[in-house]
Amino acid sequence: MIYNFDSSQTGAPVLSGTAGALRALLKACLVDGFGAGAVATLTVSAGVATATYAGAHPFAPGRVAEISGATPAELNGKKIVTTTTGSSITFPAPGVPDGSATGTISSKAAAPGWLELFAGALTNVIALKPSVPEATGCVLRVDDTGTTTARMVGYESMDGISSGVGAYPSAVQQSGGVFWPKSDAASSAARPWRMFADERAFALWVAPSGAQIGHGVFFGFGDFISDKSGDAYGCYLPGGALAADVTTSSTAVGACLGYANAAAAASVYVPRAYTGVGGSQAARKSSAYAAAAAYSGLAGYSNQGIPYPNPADNSLRVSRLDLLIGSTGFRGRIPGIYHTPHVVGEAFVTGDLVAGSGEFAGRTLMALRCGPPGAAIANAGCVFVDLTGPWR
């Protein structure tokens, strides 16, 4: 399943320039879920379940609801929402007899089931890892004791909230870890965010300057789709080298998932080389269309000035986002994220949905505007996230 969340959902955690705000967001979205509430009625007709609520709910089509307390038991568990109104949702219920469910029924925005390690060991610090057995087992440590930013370090494994082996970036590469944004101001003012996840990776878009800017910074963590079979170290972590890079700078954020640079590594790290030896490696991000260091969707990205839509067939072209390391070539690709060679201009705003065709038939992509946090929207590019999946 693909999970997607945003700051406008009922019950969503608030991201702000205060200590602990990002930690709470990550825990809610990845571990616990949020927006729990009572289901007033749950009925089934012709294989479709309809849940109604006395008030608002946190769901939209394509999001994952977790139902509990219902009889028949087949109605419980994680369900992909198909339609919504202001007070109801529907989801598939194949094989469930028509009628009304009984019990004390509740629902919440489901989480992908990541694990919190060493819970409560250190205030405003959290360690997170995927729970599925096929994951690499790498751990993300989040130090959210600051206000406008948090510090992030990946580990091959951890034995305590402040101790582990195989840190990436290493202390030499980036002492204290890379920076992720929360807000451009140390205040309780809310900032827009969007998160996308599967059971092994997630990506978080944040607009540190507020909703009126229209674009944000896009980072992530987790297992990439490796070009090496059985890659035990196929996990990535991007982030800024300085706090200002990700909160107020008017220059490009090289580590942003909306930015490509085939020529130079830019604050993206993996734990080891594909050989399995050595320590933290700096990676580059690029795509098949990228010809220069630039944001996807801007004129400099492909150096071809390709208009959107493509005149010959009215299409939107996208390409996967690859990871390359030094002179060793391609290591893999970042799941669910796509760049475009088109000069999109104002064709898309963050949150726009695109119905896929061709090899993307049956999938829905969401547009995200990505750019320097202190710059105007004209300097922001556009990336696309697969909301349907699977990513791998």
GROMACS .gro file of C-alpha atoms in nm:
model
  392
    1MET     CA    1   0.000   0.000   0.000
    2ILE     CA    2   0.099   0.362  -0.055
    3TYR     CA    3   0.017   0.597   0.230
    4ASN     CA    4  -0.018   0.971   0.178
    5PHE     CA    5  -0.091   1.236   0.436
    6ASP     CA    6  -0.105   1.614   0.452
    7SER     CA    7  -0.140   1.894   0.702
    8SER     CA    8  -0.500   1.972   0.603
    9GLN     CA    9  -0.637   1.636   0.721
   10THR     CA   10  -0.863   1.623   1.025
   11GLY     CA   11  -0.648   1.530   1.326
   12ALA     CA   12  -0.318   1.575   1.139
   13PRO     CA   13  -0.013   1.670   1.347
   14VAL     CA   14   0.091   2.035   1.328
   15LEU     CA   15   0.438   2.116   1.197
   16SER     CA   16   0.588   2.438   1.333
   17GLY     CA   17   0.914   2.597   1.440
   18THR     CA   18   0.902   2.439   1.783
   19ALA     CA   19   1.101   2.157   1.938
   20GLY     CA   20   0.942   1.815   1.889
   21ALA     CA   21   0.700   1.912   1.611
   22LEU     CA   22   0.870   1.705   1.339
   23ARG     CA   23   0.926   1.412   1.574
   24ALA     CA   24   0.553   1.406   1.650
   25LEU     CA   25   0.465   1.426   1.280
   26LEU     CA   26   0.691   1.134   1.185
   27LYS     CA   27   0.566   0.918   1.471
   28ALA     CA   28   0.201   0.987   1.387
   29CYS     CA   29   0.238   0.920   1.015
   30LEU     CA   30   0.477   0.625   1.025
   31VAL     CA   31   0.403   0.447   1.353
   32ASP     CA   32   0.069   0.534   1.513
   33GLY     CA   33  -0.168   0.681   1.257
   34PHE     CA   34  -0.390   0.978   1.350
   35GLY     CA   35  -0.739   1.123   1.327
   36ALA     CA   36  -0.901   0.843   1.527
   37GLY     CA   37  -1.276   0.874   1.558
   38ALA     CA   38  -1.597   0.681   1.604
   39VAL     CA   39  -1.778   0.539   1.303
   40ALA     CA   40  -2.148   0.611   1.341
   41THR     CA   41  -2.264   0.343   1.097
   42LEU     CA   42  -2.090   0.089   0.874
   43THR     CA   43  -2.300  -0.083   0.610
   44VAL     CA   44  -2.223  -0.316   0.319
   45SER     CA   45  -2.406  -0.333  -0.012
   46ALA     CA   46  -2.292  -0.531  -0.317
   47GLY     CA   47  -1.934  -0.560  -0.196
   48VAL     CA   48  -1.892  -0.194  -0.102
   49ALA     CA   49  -1.870  -0.075   0.258
   50THR     CA   50  -1.989   0.273   0.356
   51ALA     CA   51  -1.875   0.428   0.684
   52THR     CA   52  -2.055   0.737   0.806
   53TYR     CA   53  -1.941   0.981   1.073
   54ALA     CA   54  -2.109   1.231   1.300
   55GLY     CA   55  -1.841   1.487   1.209
   56ALA     CA   56  -1.536   1.528   0.989
   57HIS     CA   57  -1.296   1.247   0.896
   58PRO     CA   58  -0.933   1.251   0.771
   59PHE     CA   59  -0.980   1.060   0.445
   60ALA     CA   60  -0.972   1.124   0.071
   61PRO     CA   61  -0.989   0.880  -0.219
   62GLY     CA   62  -0.677   0.665  -0.233
   63ARG     CA   63  -0.585   0.712   0.131
   64VAL     CA   64  -0.568   0.421   0.374
   65ALA     CA   65  -0.819   0.389   0.658
   66GLU     CA   66  -0.771   0.150   0.946
   67ILE     CA   67  -1.103   0.014   1.072
   68SER     CA   68  -1.139  -0.160   1.410
   69GLY     CA   69  -1.413  -0.296   1.633
   70ALA     CA   70  -1.647  -0.410   1.357
   71THR     CA   71  -1.836  -0.736   1.317
   72PRO     CA   72  -1.805  -0.902   1.063
   73ALA     CA   73  -1.430  -0.905   1.129
   74GLU     CA   74  -1.353  -0.887   0.755
   75LEU     CA   75  -1.439  -0.517   0.771
   76ASN     CA   76  -1.150  -0.450   1.010
   77GLY     CA   77  -0.795  -0.368   0.908
   78LYS     CA   78  -0.640  -0.140   0.650
   79LYS     CA   79  -0.870  -0.039   0.365
   80ILE     CA   80  -0.804   0.179   0.062
   81VAL     CA   81  -1.071   0.449   0.047
   82THR     CA   82  -1.245   0.476  -0.289
   83THR     CA   83  -1.489   0.767  -0.247
   84THR     CA   84  -1.560   1.026   0.020
   85THR     CA   85  -1.810   1.292   0.121
   86GLY     CA   86  -1.781   1.531   0.412
   87SER     CA   87  -1.929   1.271   0.646
   88SER     CA   88  -1.873   0.932   0.482
   89ILE     CA   89  -1.624   0.708   0.304
   90THR     CA   90  -1.649   0.391   0.099
   91PHE     CA   91  -1.407   0.102   0.055
   92PRO     CA   92  -1.417  -0.242  -0.106
   93ALA     CA   93  -1.563  -0.525   0.101
   94PRO     CA   94  -1.557  -0.828  -0.129
   95GLY     CA   95  -1.733  -1.135   0.006
   96VAL     CA   96  -1.890  -0.954   0.303
   97PRO     CA   97  -2.268  -1.008   0.324
   98ASP     CA   98  -2.495  -0.709   0.277
   99GLY     CA   99  -2.613  -0.546   0.596
  100SER     CA  100  -2.505  -0.329   0.888
  101ALA     CA  101  -2.194  -0.401   1.093
  102THR     CA  102  -2.215  -0.416   1.470
  103GLY     CA  103  -1.972  -0.331   1.748
  104THR     CA  104  -1.795  -0.021   1.877
  105ILE     CA  105  -1.642   0.079   1.546
  106SER     CA  106  -1.366   0.334   1.496
  107SER     CA  107  -1.125   0.439   1.224
  108LYS     CA  108  -0.805   0.638   1.180
  109ALA     CA  109  -0.562   0.738   0.909
  110ALA     CA  110  -0.349   0.424   0.893
  111ALA     CA  111   0.029   0.424   0.931
  112PRO     CA  112   0.261   0.193   0.733
  113GLY     CA  113   0.372   0.019   1.052
  114TRP     CA  114   0.723   0.149   1.113
  115LEU     CA  115   0.886   0.087   1.450
  116GLU     CA  116   0.988   0.341   1.712
  117LEU     CA  117   1.304   0.222   1.888
  118PHE     CA  118   1.401   0.320   2.245
  119ALA     CA  119   1.073   0.502   2.304
  120GLY     CA  120   1.096   0.781   2.561
  121ALA     CA  121   1.471   0.751   2.601
  122LEU     CA  122   1.545   1.113   2.511
  123THR     CA  123   1.307   1.408   2.485
  124ASN     CA  124   1.230   1.518   2.128
  125VAL     CA  125   1.457   1.252   1.978
  126ILE     CA  126   1.324   0.945   1.796
  127ALA     CA  127   1.470   0.645   1.615
  128LEU     CA  128   1.258   0.489   1.339
  129LYS     CA  129   1.292   0.185   1.115
  130PRO     CA  130   1.068  -0.022   0.888
  131SER     CA  131   0.921  -0.332   1.047
  132VAL     CA  132   0.891  -0.554   0.737
  133PRO     CA  133   1.148  -0.836   0.720
  134GLU     CA  134   1.255  -0.758   0.364
  135ALA     CA  135   1.381  -0.411   0.464
  136THR     CA  136   1.752  -0.341   0.508
  137GLY     CA  137   1.696  -0.270   0.878
  138CYS     CA  138   1.860   0.072   0.862
  139VAL     CA  139   1.747   0.323   1.124
  140LEU     CA  140   1.672   0.696   1.106
  141ARG     CA  141   1.766   0.902   1.412
  142VAL     CA  142   1.580   1.233   1.437
  143ASP     CA  143   1.711   1.499   1.675
  144ASP     CA  144   1.423   1.744   1.696
  145THR     CA  145   1.545   1.944   1.994
  146GLY     CA  146   1.586   2.257   1.779
  147THR     CA  147   1.320   2.498   1.656
  148THR     CA  148   1.329   2.566   1.282
  149THR     CA  149   1.513   2.247   1.178
  150ALA     CA  150   1.583   1.891   1.291
  151ARG     CA  151   1.905   1.690   1.248
  152MET     CA  152   1.892   1.352   1.078
  153VAL     CA  153   2.142   1.064   1.080
  154GLY     CA  154   2.097   0.718   0.933
  155TYR     CA  155   2.248   0.410   1.098
  156GLU     CA  156   2.298   0.056   0.982
  157SER     CA  157   2.178  -0.040   1.330
  158MET     CA  158   2.136   0.121   1.672
  159ASP     CA  159   2.175  -0.017   2.024
  160GLY     CA  160   2.059   0.299   2.202
  161ILE     CA  161   1.896   0.630   2.122
  162SER     CA  162   2.238   0.792   2.089
  163SER     CA  163   2.457   0.499   1.985
  164GLY     CA  164   2.481   0.282   1.678
  165VAL     CA  165   2.705   0.154   1.401
  166GLY     CA  166   2.744   0.261   1.041
  167ALA     CA  167   2.634   0.626   1.066
  168TYR     CA  168   2.552   0.806   0.741
  169PRO     CA  169   2.650   1.077   0.692
  170SER     CA  170   2.960   1.010   0.896
  171ALA     CA  171   3.078   1.266   1.151
  172VAL     CA  172   3.347   1.368   0.903
  173GLN     CA  173   3.099   1.420   0.619
  174GLN     CA  174   2.841   1.613   0.822
  175SER     CA  175   2.891   1.641   1.197
  176GLY     CA  176   2.558   1.616   1.378
  177GLY     CA  177   2.369   1.498   1.071
  178VAL     CA  178   2.191   1.668   0.782
  179PHE     CA  179   1.923   1.934   0.832
  180TRP     CA  180   1.554   1.891   0.755
  181PRO     CA  181   1.319   2.192   0.761
  182LYS     CA  182   1.025   2.268   0.983
  183SER     CA  183   0.974   2.644   0.958
  184ASP     CA  184   1.155   2.963   0.867
  185ALA     CA  185   1.053   3.106   1.206
  186ALA     CA  186   1.096   2.978   1.561
  187SER     CA  187   0.726   2.999   1.640
  188SER     CA  188   0.413   2.789   1.677
  189ALA     CA  189   0.278   2.904   1.340
  190ALA     CA  190   0.174   2.598   1.137
  191ARG     CA  191   0.353   2.508   0.816
  192PRO     CA  192   0.210   2.299   0.528
  193TRP     CA  193   0.348   1.949   0.476
  194ARG     CA  194   0.280   1.633   0.277
  195MET     CA  195   0.411   1.282   0.336
  196PHE     CA  196   0.420   0.974   0.114
  197ALA     CA  197   0.526   0.629   0.233
  198ASP     CA  198   0.528   0.258   0.184
  199GLU     CA  199   0.647  -0.003   0.431
  200ARG     CA  200   1.016   0.063   0.354
  201ALA     CA  201   1.060   0.432   0.263
  202PHE     CA  202   0.896   0.770   0.302
  203ALA     CA  203   0.931   1.119   0.156
  204LEU     CA  204   0.832   1.444   0.330
  205TRP     CA  205   0.755   1.776   0.156
  206VAL     CA  206   0.759   2.086   0.378
  207ALA     CA  207   0.686   2.451   0.293
  208PRO     CA  208   0.895   2.624   0.562
  209SER     CA  209   0.786   2.974   0.452
  210GLY     CA  210   0.415   2.899   0.470
  211ALA     CA  211   0.125   2.818   0.241
  212GLN     CA  212   0.139   3.144   0.046
  213ILE     CA  213   0.477   3.050  -0.106
  214GLY     CA  214   0.334   2.750  -0.292
  215HIS     CA  215   0.650   2.540  -0.300
  216GLY     CA  216   0.860   2.344  -0.056
  217VAL     CA  217   1.164   2.131   0.020
  218PHE     CA  218   1.137   1.755  -0.036
  219PHE     CA  219   1.347   1.498   0.152
  220GLY     CA  220   1.309   1.130   0.238
  221PHE     CA  221   1.455   0.823   0.401
  222GLY     CA  222   1.440   0.450   0.349
  223ASP     CA  223   1.525   0.166   0.119
  224PHE     CA  224   1.575   0.263  -0.242
  225ILE     CA  225   1.515   0.023  -0.532
  226SER     CA  226   1.863  -0.116  -0.563
  227ASP     CA  227   2.034  -0.231  -0.881
  228LYS     CA  228   2.217  -0.490  -0.674
  229SER     CA  229   2.029  -0.804  -0.575
  230GLY     CA  230   2.012  -0.847  -0.198
  231ASP     CA  231   2.161  -0.504  -0.128
  232ALA     CA  232   2.189  -0.498   0.252
  233TYR     CA  233   2.289  -0.130   0.245
  234GLY     CA  234   2.038   0.005  -0.005
  235CYS     CA  235   1.904   0.289   0.209
  236TYR     CA  236   1.929   0.663   0.144
  237LEU     CA  237   1.917   0.988   0.342
  238PRO     CA  238   1.929   1.338   0.189
  239GLY     CA  239   1.938   1.668   0.376
  240GLY     CA  240   2.084   2.016   0.389
  241ALA     CA  241   2.437   2.097   0.503
  242LEU     CA  242   2.321   2.412   0.687
  243ALA     CA  243   1.999   2.511   0.860
  244ALA     CA  244   1.956   2.812   0.630
  245ASP     CA  245   1.983   2.585   0.324
  246VAL     CA  246   1.648   2.427   0.402
  247THR     CA  247   1.455   2.713   0.565
  248THR     CA  248   1.543   3.055   0.420
  249SER     CA  249   1.795   3.023   0.136
  250SER     CA  250   1.711   3.166  -0.206
  251THR     CA  251   1.954   2.931  -0.379
  252ALA     CA  252   1.890   2.574  -0.489
  253VAL     CA  253   1.869   2.299  -0.228
  254GLY     CA  254   2.089   2.035  -0.389
  255ALA     CA  255   1.968   1.751  -0.167
  256CYS     CA  256   1.599   1.815  -0.244
  257LEU     CA  257   1.430   1.526  -0.423
  258GLY     CA  258   1.311   1.777  -0.681
  259TYR     CA  259   1.669   1.863  -0.781
  260ALA     CA  260   1.903   1.671  -1.009
  261ASN     CA  261   2.279   1.702  -1.041
  262ALA     CA  262   2.458   1.424  -1.227
  263ALA     CA  263   2.795   1.596  -1.188
  264ALA     CA  264   2.828   1.631  -0.809
  265ALA     CA  265   2.714   1.470  -0.487
  266ALA     CA  266   2.486   1.700  -0.286
  267SER     CA  267   2.418   1.592   0.072
  268VAL     CA  268   2.262   1.254  -0.010
  269TYR     CA  269   2.412   0.957   0.171
  270VAL     CA  270   2.397   0.576   0.169
  271PRO     CA  271   2.560   0.355   0.437
  272ARG     CA  272   2.809   0.163   0.222
  273ALA     CA  273   2.927   0.102  -0.133
  274TYR     CA  274   2.755  -0.165  -0.340
  275THR     CA  275   3.041  -0.398  -0.250
  276GLY     CA  276   2.928  -0.390   0.114
  277VAL     CA  277   3.261  -0.254   0.237
  278GLY     CA  278   3.368   0.088   0.360
  279GLY     CA  279   3.149   0.347   0.527
  280SER     CA  280   2.909   0.624   0.436
  281GLN     CA  281   2.899   0.716   0.067
  282ALA     CA  282   2.789   1.046  -0.088
  283ALA     CA  283   2.544   1.001  -0.375
  284ARG     CA  284   2.419   1.200  -0.673
  285LYS     CA  285   2.060   1.230  -0.799
  286SER     CA  286   1.973   1.242  -1.166
  287SER     CA  287   1.729   1.118  -1.429
  288ALA     CA  288   1.741   1.016  -1.793
  289TYR     CA  289   1.630   1.365  -1.900
  290ALA     CA  290   1.859   1.571  -1.675
  291ALA     CA  291   2.132   1.761  -1.861
  292ALA     CA  292   2.234   2.010  -1.592
  293ALA     CA  293   2.209   2.083  -1.222
  294ALA     CA  294   1.849   2.206  -1.196
  295TYR     CA  295   1.504   2.149  -1.056
  296SER     CA  296   1.275   1.914  -1.245
  297GLY     CA  297   1.025   2.115  -1.448
  298LEU     CA  298   1.247   2.420  -1.508
  299ALA     CA  299   1.400   2.527  -1.838
  300GLY     CA  300   1.755   2.438  -1.739
  301TYR     CA  301   1.673   2.078  -1.647
  302SER     CA  302   1.694   1.921  -1.993
  303ASN     CA  303   1.838   2.220  -2.184
  304GLN     CA  304   1.577   2.154  -2.453
  305GLY     CA  305   1.299   2.391  -2.347
  306ILE     CA  306   1.038   2.117  -2.391
  307PRO     CA  307   0.690   2.269  -2.351
  308TYR     CA  308   0.410   2.120  -2.147
  309PRO     CA  309   0.204   1.947  -2.265
  310ASN     CA  310   0.415   1.786  -2.535
  311PRO     CA  311   0.269   1.928  -2.861
  312ALA     CA  312   0.275   1.604  -3.063
  313ASP     CA  313   0.066   1.393  -2.826
  314ASN     CA  314  -0.051   1.623  -2.544
  315SER     CA  315   0.151   1.417  -2.296
  316LEU     CA  316   0.338   1.468  -1.972
  317ARG     CA  317   0.671   1.282  -1.975
  318VAL     CA  318   0.829   1.171  -1.647
  319SER     CA  319   1.136   0.970  -1.555
  320ARG     CA  320   1.258   0.790  -1.246
  321LEU     CA  321   1.506   0.951  -1.006
  322ASP     CA  322   1.833   0.756  -1.003
  323LEU     CA  323   2.107   0.743  -0.742
  324LEU     CA  324   2.468   0.736  -0.862
  325ILE     CA  325   2.779   0.703  -0.648
  326GLY     CA  326   3.119   0.830  -0.760
  327SER     CA  327   3.259   0.647  -1.060
  328THR     CA  328   3.077   0.323  -0.970
  329GLY     CA  329   2.767   0.411  -1.172
  330PHE     CA  330   2.401   0.361  -1.094
  331ARG     CA  331   2.319   0.225  -0.748
  332GLY     CA  332   1.941   0.229  -0.771
  333ARG     CA  333   1.642   0.462  -0.783
  334ILE     CA  334   1.431   0.645  -0.528
  335PRO     CA  335   1.088   0.481  -0.499
  336GLY     CA  336   0.775   0.662  -0.611
  337ILE     CA  337   0.941   0.990  -0.721
  338TYR     CA  338   0.949   1.113  -1.083
  339HIS     CA  339   1.107   1.410  -1.260
  340THR     CA  340   0.992   1.579  -1.580
  341PRO     CA  341   1.184   1.745  -1.866
  342HIS     CA  342   0.893   1.979  -1.948
  343VAL     CA  343   0.903   2.348  -1.866
  344VAL     CA  344   0.583   2.333  -1.662
  345GLY     CA  345   0.556   2.699  -1.566
  346GLU     CA  346   0.232   2.750  -1.373
  347ALA     CA  347   0.063   2.440  -1.518
  348PHE     CA  348   0.067   2.262  -1.181
  349VAL     CA  349   0.025   2.362  -0.819
  350THR     CA  350   0.116   2.142  -0.526
  351GLY     CA  351  -0.149   1.876  -0.478
  352ASP     CA  352  -0.269   1.858  -0.839
  353LEU     CA  353  -0.351   1.503  -0.948
  354VAL     CA  354  -0.259   1.352  -1.284
  355ALA     CA  355  -0.418   1.033  -1.419
  356GLY     CA  356  -0.151   0.805  -1.562
  357SER     CA  357  -0.154   0.646  -1.906
  358GLY     CA  358   0.071   0.406  -2.094
  359GLU     CA  359   0.301   0.236  -1.846
  360PHE     CA  360   0.137   0.448  -1.574
  361ALA     CA  361  -0.216   0.337  -1.661
  362GLY     CA  362  -0.426   0.290  -1.348
  363ARG     CA  363  -0.196   0.508  -1.140
  364THR     CA  364  -0.246   0.858  -1.005
  365LEU     CA  365   0.045   1.099  -0.970
  366MET     CA  366   0.051   1.406  -0.745
  367ALA     CA  367   0.240   1.721  -0.840
  368LEU     CA  368   0.467   1.890  -0.584
  369ARG     CA  369   0.633   2.224  -0.646
  370CYS     CA  370   0.991   2.217  -0.517
  371GLY     CA  371   1.231   2.507  -0.498
  372PRO     CA  372   1.456   2.727  -0.283
  373PRO     CA  373   1.260   2.801   0.035
  374GLY     CA  374   1.328   3.175   0.022
  375ALA     CA  375   1.267   3.222  -0.352
  376ALA     CA  376   0.961   3.302  -0.558
  377ILE     CA  377   0.742   3.031  -0.710
  378ALA     CA  378   0.889   3.112  -1.055
  379ASN     CA  379   1.216   2.957  -0.934
  380ALA     CA  380   1.046   2.636  -0.824
  381GLY     CA  381   1.028   2.319  -1.029
  382CYS     CA  382   0.781   2.032  -1.018
  383VAL     CA  383   0.810   1.665  -0.927
  384PHE     CA  384   0.549   1.389  -0.930
  385VAL     CA  385   0.476   1.121  -0.671
  386ASP     CA  386   0.302   0.791  -0.746
  387LEU     CA  387   0.005   0.768  -0.509
  388THR     CA  388  -0.114   0.429  -0.630
  389GLY     CA  389   0.189   0.201  -0.625
  390PRO     CA  390   0.328  -0.042  -0.564
  391TRP     CA  391   0.658   0.146  -0.568
  392ARG     CA  392   0.871  -0.166  -0.592
   0.00000   0.00000   0.00000
